[in-house]
CSV table of C-alpha atoms in Angstrom, one decimal:
chain,number,residue,atom,x,y,z
R,17,MET,CA,-6.8,12.6,14.5
R,18,GLN,CA,-4.3,15.1,13.2
R,19,SER,CA,-5.1,16.7,9.8
R,20,TYR,CA,-2.8,15.9,7.0
R,21,THR,CA,-1.0,18.7,5.2
R,22,LEU,CA,-0.2,18.1,1.5
R,23,ASN,CA,2.6,20.3,0.1
R,24,ARG,CA,1.9,20.2,-3.6
R,25,PRO,CA,5.1,20.6,-5.6
R,26,ASP,CA,5.5,23.5,-8.2
R,27,GLY,CA,5.4,21.6,-11.5
R,28,ALA,CA,7.7,23.8,-13.3
R,29,LEU,CA,10.5,23.6,-10.5
R,30,LEU,CA,10.0,19.9,-10.2
R,31,CYS,CA,10.4,19.4,-13.9
R,32,ARG,CA,13.6,21.5,-13.7
R,33,VAL,CA,14.9,19.2,-11.1
R,34,LEU,CA,14.2,16.1,-13.2
R,35,GLU,CA,16.0,17.7,-16.1
R,36,GLN,CA,19.0,17.9,-13.7
R,37,HIS,CA,18.6,14.3,-12.8
R,38,THR,CA,18.2,12.6,-16.2
R,39,ASN,CA,20.3,9.5,-15.5
R,40,ASP,CA,20.8,9.0,-11.7
R,41,ALA,CA,19.1,7.3,-8.7
R,42,ALA,CA,17.5,10.6,-7.5
R,43,GLY,CA,16.0,11.2,-10.9
R,44,ALA,CA,14.5,7.6,-10.9
R,45,ILE,CA,13.1,8.0,-7.4
R,46,LEU,CA,11.4,11.3,-8.1
R,47,ARG,CA,9.9,10.2,-11.4
R,48,LEU,CA,8.4,6.9,-10.0
R,49,ALA,CA,6.9,8.8,-7.1
R,50,TRP,CA,5.5,11.8,-9.1
R,51,MET,CA,4.7,10.2,-12.4
R,52,ALA,CA,3.5,6.8,-11.2
R,53,GLY,CA,2.5,7.4,-7.5
R,54,LEU,CA,4.8,4.8,-6.2
R,55,MET,CA,5.6,4.7,-2.4
R,56,ARG,CA,9.1,4.5,-1.1
R,57,ASP,CA,9.2,0.7,-0.4
R,58,GLU,CA,7.8,0.1,-3.9
R,59,ILE,CA,10.4,2.3,-5.5
R,60,GLN,CA,13.0,0.4,-3.5
R,61,HIS,CA,11.9,-3.0,-4.6
R,62,LEU,CA,10.8,-2.3,-8.2
R,63,THR,CA,12.2,-4.8,-10.6
R,64,TRP,CA,12.4,-4.9,-14.3
R,65,ALA,CA,10.2,-8.0,-14.4
R,66,GLN,CA,7.4,-5.5,-13.1
R,67,VAL,CA,8.0,-3.0,-15.8
R,68,ASP,CA,5.7,-3.9,-18.7
R,69,LEU,CA,6.6,-1.5,-21.4
R,70,LEU,CA,4.5,-3.3,-24.0
R,71,GLY,CA,1.5,-3.0,-21.8
R,72,GLU,CA,2.5,0.4,-20.7
R,73,GLN,CA,2.1,-0.5,-17.1
R,74,LEU,CA,4.0,-1.4,-13.8
R,75,LEU,CA,2.8,-4.6,-12.3
R,76,LEU,CA,2.9,-4.3,-8.6
R,77,PRO,CA,1.9,-6.9,-6.1
R,78,ASP,CA,-1.5,-5.4,-5.4
R,79,ARG,CA,-2.3,-3.3,-8.7
R,80,ALA,CA,-1.2,-2.3,-12.2
R,81,VAL,CA,-0.1,1.4,-12.6
R,82,PRO,CA,-0.5,2.8,-16.1
R,83,LEU,CA,2.8,4.4,-17.5
R,84,ALA,CA,2.7,7.9,-18.8
R,85,PRO,CA,4.5,8.1,-22.2
R,86,GLU,CA,7.3,10.2,-20.8
R,87,LEU,CA,8.0,7.8,-17.9
R,88,ALA,CA,7.7,4.8,-20.3
R,89,ALA,CA,10.3,6.3,-22.6
R,90,TRP,CA,12.6,7.2,-19.7
R,91,LEU,CA,12.4,3.6,-18.3
R,92,GLU,CA,13.0,2.0,-21.8
R,93,ALA,CA,16.1,4.2,-22.3
R,94,LEU,CA,17.4,3.1,-18.7
R,95,ARG,CA,16.7,-0.6,-19.3
R,96,ARG,CA,18.6,-0.4,-22.7
R,97,GLU,CA,21.5,1.2,-20.8
R,98,ARG,CA,21.5,-1.3,-18.0
R,99,ASN,CA,21.4,-4.1,-20.5
R,100,GLY,CA,20.2,-6.6,-17.9
R,101,SER,CA,23.1,-5.8,-15.4
R,102,SER,CA,20.7,-5.7,-12.5
R,103,GLU,CA,17.2,-7.0,-11.5
R,104,ARG,CA,16.3,-3.8,-9.6
R,105,VAL,CA,15.3,-0.5,-11.4
R,106,VAL,CA,16.7,1.9,-8.8
R,107,LEU,CA,20.4,1.5,-7.9
R,108,SER,CA,23.0,3.5,-6.2
R,109,ASP,CA,25.0,5.8,-8.3
R,110,ARG,CA,28.3,4.8,-6.6
R,111,ASP,CA,28.3,1.0,-6.7
R,112,GLN,CA,25.1,0.1,-8.7
R,113,GLN,CA,23.6,-1.9,-5.8
R,114,PRO,CA,20.1,-1.7,-4.5
R,115,LEU,CA,19.4,1.2,-2.2
R,116,ALA,CA,18.3,1.1,1.5
R,117,ALA,CA,15.0,2.8,2.2
R,118,GLN,CA,16.8,5.6,4.2
R,119,SER,CA,19.1,6.2,1.3
R,120,ILE,CA,16.1,6.7,-1.1
R,121,SER,CA,14.6,9.3,1.3
R,122,ARG,CA,18.0,11.1,1.6
R,123,LEU,CA,18.5,11.3,-2.2
R,124,ALA,CA,15.0,12.6,-2.7
R,125,ARG,CA,15.4,15.2,0.0
R,126,ALA,CA,18.6,16.4,-1.4
R,127,ALA,CA,17.3,16.8,-4.9
R,128,LEU,CA,14.1,18.6,-3.8
R,129,ASP,CA,16.1,20.8,-1.5
R,130,ALA,CA,18.5,21.9,-4.2
R,131,GLY,CA,15.6,22.5,-6.6
R,132,ASP,CA,14.0,25.0,-4.1
R,133,LEU,CA,11.3,22.5,-3.1
R,134,LYS,CA,12.3,22.3,0.5
R,135,ALA,CA,8.7,22.0,1.9
R,136,VAL,CA,7.9,19.0,-0.5
R,137,ARG,CA,8.4,15.5,0.9
R,138,LEU,CA,8.7,12.3,-1.1
R,139,ILE,CA,5.2,11.2,0.0
R,140,ASP,CA,3.8,14.6,-1.4
R,141,LEU,CA,4.8,13.5,-4.8
R,142,ARG,CA,2.8,10.4,-4.6
R,143,HIS,CA,-0.2,12.4,-3.2
R,144,ASP,CA,0.2,14.9,-5.9
R,145,TYR,CA,0.0,12.1,-8.4
R,146,VAL,CA,-3.3,10.9,-6.8
R,147,LEU,CA,-4.8,14.4,-7.0
R,148,ARG,CA,-3.8,14.7,-10.7
R,149,GLN,CA,-5.6,11.4,-11.3
R,150,LEU,CA,-8.6,12.6,-9.3
R,151,GLU,CA,-8.9,15.5,-11.6
R,152,ARG,CA,-9.2,13.3,-14.6
R,153,HIS,CA,-10.9,10.1,-13.4
R,154,ASP,CA,-13.4,8.9,-10.9
R,155,TRP,CA,-12.3,7.7,-7.4
R,156,GLN,CA,-12.8,4.0,-8.1
R,157,TYR,CA,-10.3,4.1,-11.0
R,158,VAL,CA,-7.8,6.2,-8.9
R,159,SER,CA,-8.1,3.7,-6.0
R,160,ARG,CA,-7.4,0.7,-8.3
R,161,ILE,CA,-4.2,2.3,-9.7
R,162,THR,CA,-2.9,3.7,-6.5
R,163,GLY,CA,-3.9,1.0,-4.0
R,164,LEU,CA,-5.6,3.7,-1.9
R,165,GLU,CA,-8.8,2.3,-0.2
R,166,ALA,CA,-12.0,4.4,0.0
R,167,ALA,CA,-11.3,5.1,3.7
R,168,ALA,CA,-7.9,6.5,3.2
R,169,MET,CA,-9.0,8.6,0.2
R,170,ASN,CA,-11.8,10.0,2.3
R,171,VAL,CA,-9.3,11.0,5.1
R,172,HIS,CA,-6.7,12.7,2.9
R,173,PHE,CA,-8.5,13.8,-0.3
R,174,ALA,CA,-12.2,14.3,0.6
R,175,ALA,CA,-11.9,18.0,-0.3
R,176,TYR,CA,-10.7,17.0,-3.8
R,177,LEU,CA,-13.5,14.4,-4.5
R,178,THR,CA,-15.9,16.1,-7.1
R,179,GLU,CA,-19.2,14.7,-8.3
R,180,LYS,CA,-18.0,11.3,-9.8
R,181,LYS,CA,-16.8,11.3,-13.4
R,182,VAL,CA,-17.2,8.0,-15.1
R,183,SER,CA,-13.8,6.4,-16.0
R,184,THR,CA,-13.5,5.2,-19.5
R,185,ARG,CA,-10.4,3.0,-18.7
R,186,ILE,CA,-11.3,0.8,-15.9
R,187,ARG,CA,-14.8,0.1,-14.6
R,188,ARG,CA,-15.5,-0.4,-10.9
R,189,LYS,CA,-14.9,-3.9,-9.8
R,190,ALA,CA,-17.8,-6.1,-9.4
R,191,ALA,CA,-18.4,-8.0,-6.2
R,192,PRO,CA,-15.8,-10.7,-5.9
R,193,GLN,CA,-16.9,-14.4,-5.9
R,194,ILE,CA,-15.2,-16.0,-2.9
R,195,ASP,CA,-15.0,-19.7,-2.3
R,196,GLU,CA,-15.5,-19.3,1.6
R,197,PHE,CA,-14.8,-23.0,2.3
R,198,ALA,CA,-11.5,-23.0,0.4
R,199,LEU,CA,-10.7,-19.6,2.0
R,200,TRP,CA,-11.6,-21.0,5.5
R,201,LYS,CA,-9.4,-24.0,4.9
R,202,LEU,CA,-6.6,-21.7,4.0
R,203,LEU,CA,-7.1,-19.7,7.1
R,204,GLN,CA,-6.9,-22.6,9.3
R,205,ALA,CA,-3.7,-24.0,7.6
R,206,GLU,CA,-2.0,-20.7,7.8
R,207,GLN,CA,-3.3,-19.9,11.3
R,208,ASP,CA,-0.9,-17.4,12.9
R,209,THR,CA,1.6,-17.1,10.1
R,210,PRO,CA,2.1,-13.5,8.8
R,211,ALA,CA,0.1,-14.3,5.6
R,212,GLY,CA,-2.6,-15.9,7.6
R,213,ALA,CA,-2.9,-12.9,10.0
R,214,ALA,CA,-3.0,-10.5,7.1
R,215,LEU,CA,-5.8,-12.5,5.5
R,216,TRP,CA,-7.8,-12.6,8.8
R,217,LEU,CA,-7.3,-8.9,9.4
R,218,THR,CA,-8.4,-8.0,5.9
R,219,TRP,CA,-11.3,-10.3,5.4
R,220,GLN,CA,-12.9,-9.9,8.9
R,221,LEU,CA,-11.9,-6.4,9.8
R,222,GLY,CA,-11.3,-4.7,6.5
R,223,LEU,CA,-7.9,-3.5,7.4
R,224,GLN,CA,-5.5,-2.2,4.6
R,225,VAL,CA,-2.1,-3.8,4.0
R,226,GLU,CA,-0.5,-0.6,5.2
R,227,GLU,CA,-2.4,-0.8,8.4
R,228,ILE,CA,-1.5,-4.4,8.9
R,229,ALA,CA,2.2,-4.1,8.2
R,230,SER,CA,2.4,-1.1,10.7
R,231,LEU,CA,0.3,-2.6,13.4
R,232,ARG,CA,1.8,-2.4,16.9
R,233,TRP,CA,1.0,-4.3,20.0
R,234,ASP,CA,0.1,-1.0,21.8
R,235,GLN,CA,-2.8,-0.7,19.3
R,236,VAL,CA,-4.1,-4.2,20.2
R,237,ASP,CA,-6.4,-4.3,23.3
R,238,LEU,CA,-6.9,-8.1,23.9
R,239,GLN,CA,-8.9,-7.6,27.1
R,240,LYS,CA,-11.4,-5.1,25.4
R,241,GLU,CA,-11.2,-7.1,22.2
R,242,ARG,CA,-10.5,-4.1,19.9
R,243,LEU,CA,-7.9,-2.5,17.7
R,244,ILE,CA,-7.1,1.2,18.3
R,245,LEU,CA,-6.1,2.7,14.9
R,246,PRO,CA,-5.3,6.4,14.3
R,247,ASP,CA,-8.7,7.1,12.8
R,248,ARG,CA,-10.9,4.6,14.3
R,249,GLN,CA,-11.4,1.6,16.7
R,250,VAL,CA,-12.4,-1.8,15.4
R,251,ARG,CA,-13.9,-4.5,17.4
R,252,LEU,CA,-12.2,-8.0,17.1
R,253,THR,CA,-14.0,-11.0,15.8
R,254,SER,CA,-13.4,-14.2,17.8
R,255,GLY,CA,-11.4,-15.6,14.9
R,256,VAL,CA,-9.0,-12.6,14.8
R,257,LEU,CA,-8.9,-12.4,18.7
R,258,SER,CA,-7.7,-16.0,18.7
R,259,ILE,CA,-5.0,-15.4,16.1
R,260,LEU,CA,-3.7,-12.2,18.0
R,261,GLN,CA,-3.7,-14.0,21.3
R,262,LYS,CA,-1.5,-16.7,19.8
R,263,LEU,CA,0.8,-14.1,18.2
R,264,ARG,CA,1.1,-12.2,21.4
R,265,LYS,CA,2.0,-15.5,23.4
R,266,ALA,CA,4.7,-16.4,20.8
R,267,ALA,CA,6.3,-12.9,20.6
R,268,PRO,CA,9.0,-11.7,22.8
R,269,PRO,CA,7.8,-9.2,25.5
R,270,GLU,CA,9.6,-6.4,24.1
R,271,ALA,CA,8.0,-6.9,20.6
R,272,GLU,CA,6.7,-3.6,19.1
R,273,TRP,CA,5.0,-4.8,16.1
R,274,VAL,CA,2.4,-7.5,15.7
R,275,LEU,CA,4.0,-9.0,12.5
R,276,MET,CA,7.8,-8.9,12.4
R,277,SER,CA,10.2,-10.4,10.0
R,278,PRO,CA,12.0,-13.3,11.8
R,279,ARG,CA,15.5,-12.2,10.6
R,280,SER,CA,15.4,-8.5,11.0
R,281,ARG,CA,12.8,-8.3,13.9
R,282,ARG,CA,11.4,-5.3,12.0
R,283,PRO,CA,7.9,-4.9,10.7
R,284,TYR,CA,7.2,-6.4,7.2
R,285,GLU,CA,7.5,-3.9,4.4
R,286,ARG,CA,4.1,-3.6,2.5
R,287,THR,CA,5.4,-5.2,-0.7
R,288,ARG,CA,6.9,-8.2,1.1
R,289,LEU,CA,3.8,-8.8,3.1
R,290,SER,CA,1.7,-8.6,-0.1
R,291,LYS,CA,3.9,-11.2,-1.6
R,292,LEU,CA,3.6,-13.6,1.3
R,293,VAL,CA,-0.2,-13.4,1.2
R,294,ARG,CA,-0.2,-13.9,-2.7
R,295,ALA,CA,2.0,-17.0,-2.3
R,296,ALA,CA,-0.4,-18.4,0.4
R,297,LEU,CA,-3.5,-17.7,-1.8
R,298,VAL,CA,-1.9,-19.5,-4.8
R,299,GLN,CA,-0.8,-22.5,-2.6
R,300,GLY,CA,-4.4,-22.6,-1.4
R,301,GLY,CA,-5.8,-22.8,-4.8
R,302,LEU,CA,-7.2,-19.2,-4.6
R,303,ASP,CA,-4.8,-17.7,-7.2
R,304,ASP,CA,-7.7,-15.5,-8.6
R,305,LEU,CA,-8.3,-13.9,-5.2
R,306,SER,CA,-6.4,-10.9,-3.7
R,307,LEU,CA,-6.4,-8.7,-0.6
R,308,ARG,CA,-8.4,-6.1,-2.5
R,309,ASP,CA,-11.0,-8.7,-3.3
R,310,LEU,CA,-11.3,-9.5,0.4
R,311,ARG,CA,-11.5,-5.8,1.3
R,312,LEU,CA,-14.2,-5.3,-1.3
R,313,ASP,CA,-16.1,-8.3,0.1
R,314,TYR,CA,-15.8,-6.8,3.6
R,315,ASP,CA,-17.2,-3.5,2.3
R,316,ILE,CA,-20.1,-5.2,0.8
R,317,ARG,CA,-20.8,-7.0,4.0
R,318,VAL,CA,-20.8,-3.8,6.0
R,319,GLY,CA,-24.0,-3.8,8.3
R,320,GLY,CA,-23.2,-6.9,10.2
R,321,GLU,CA,-23.1,-7.3,13.9
R,322,ASN,CA,-19.5,-5.9,14.6
R,323,GLN,CA,-19.0,-2.2,15.3
R,324,VAL,CA,-16.3,0.3,14.3
R,325,TRP,CA,-15.9,3.4,16.6
R,326,THR,CA,-14.6,6.6,15.1
R,327,LEU,CA,-12.3,8.7,17.3
R,328,SER,CA,-15.3,11.0,17.8
R,329,GLY,CA,-17.1,8.1,19.5
R,330,ALA,CA,-19.7,7.5,17.0
R,331,ARG,CA,-20.6,4.0,16.0
R,332,ALA,CA,-20.7,2.7,12.5
R,333,PRO,CA,-21.7,-0.9,11.4
R,334,SER,CA,-18.8,-3.3,10.5
R,335,PRO,CA,-19.0,-6.9,9.5
R,336,GLY,CA,-17.1,-9.9,10.7
R,337,MET,CA,-17.4,-13.7,11.3
R,338,ARG,CA,-17.9,-14.9,14.8
């Protein structure tokens, strides 16, 4: 697996850039990435309904992100100025319409380049946020507010993980209490829908929502019953194998991604997939359950009969129902 290079921004230069973009789309994009650790699709789809100024947090589909006072004040001023004119937080400067993902990247790139931060990418701002949080809190707390699972944190941030400091703000989540019968009924009802597939892949294989949304058919080996991910190989359970076989049979031969939007024929965005799963859980009477709970349950069950292979070839135990 290729090593990841993080280009941390010069704080003084970035603050200068933000001062030059006090009331435009580029300023909103950079602030949400650097001050709240949001990813591009989260920035693109952020709505005012998700901005809880009273509770000083952003309410995303899979987590709550605390708002720094400076960002909260900036958002409050922006909302007053908008006066309810749009549901989305980030809008085009030209026509006040929601921005495409590519436009968000382009605006961020232009602002960073102009501020002499040419080596810094939009994702670097999120990762710098993660590192700044790790300097102050334990990794469990940082995982909860950023949506980064332990595996991803170990891959990208292991060098920055110190002896664990106890967070005074959010305690580590206890083992979830899962009604397995109700969950099984929901899985059977959803079968090979995008929400059902995401639930299967999370509960039985421990995949993260980012991995599910970007999963391609060339990563699925149905004959050898395994997934070939960038950093590991995961053996399929019989339940997941059956779902993937149905999805492959129903997909057009040229399909690249496992889960595709029926309209755009493109992979689901992370936030959209999370919302579909959330709706399915609520409909199935499991409204107190989340993908994070299923991943935590998976981690607790590690040691079962399935196996995960790292790219070096070493085996590590991994759970899953047969």
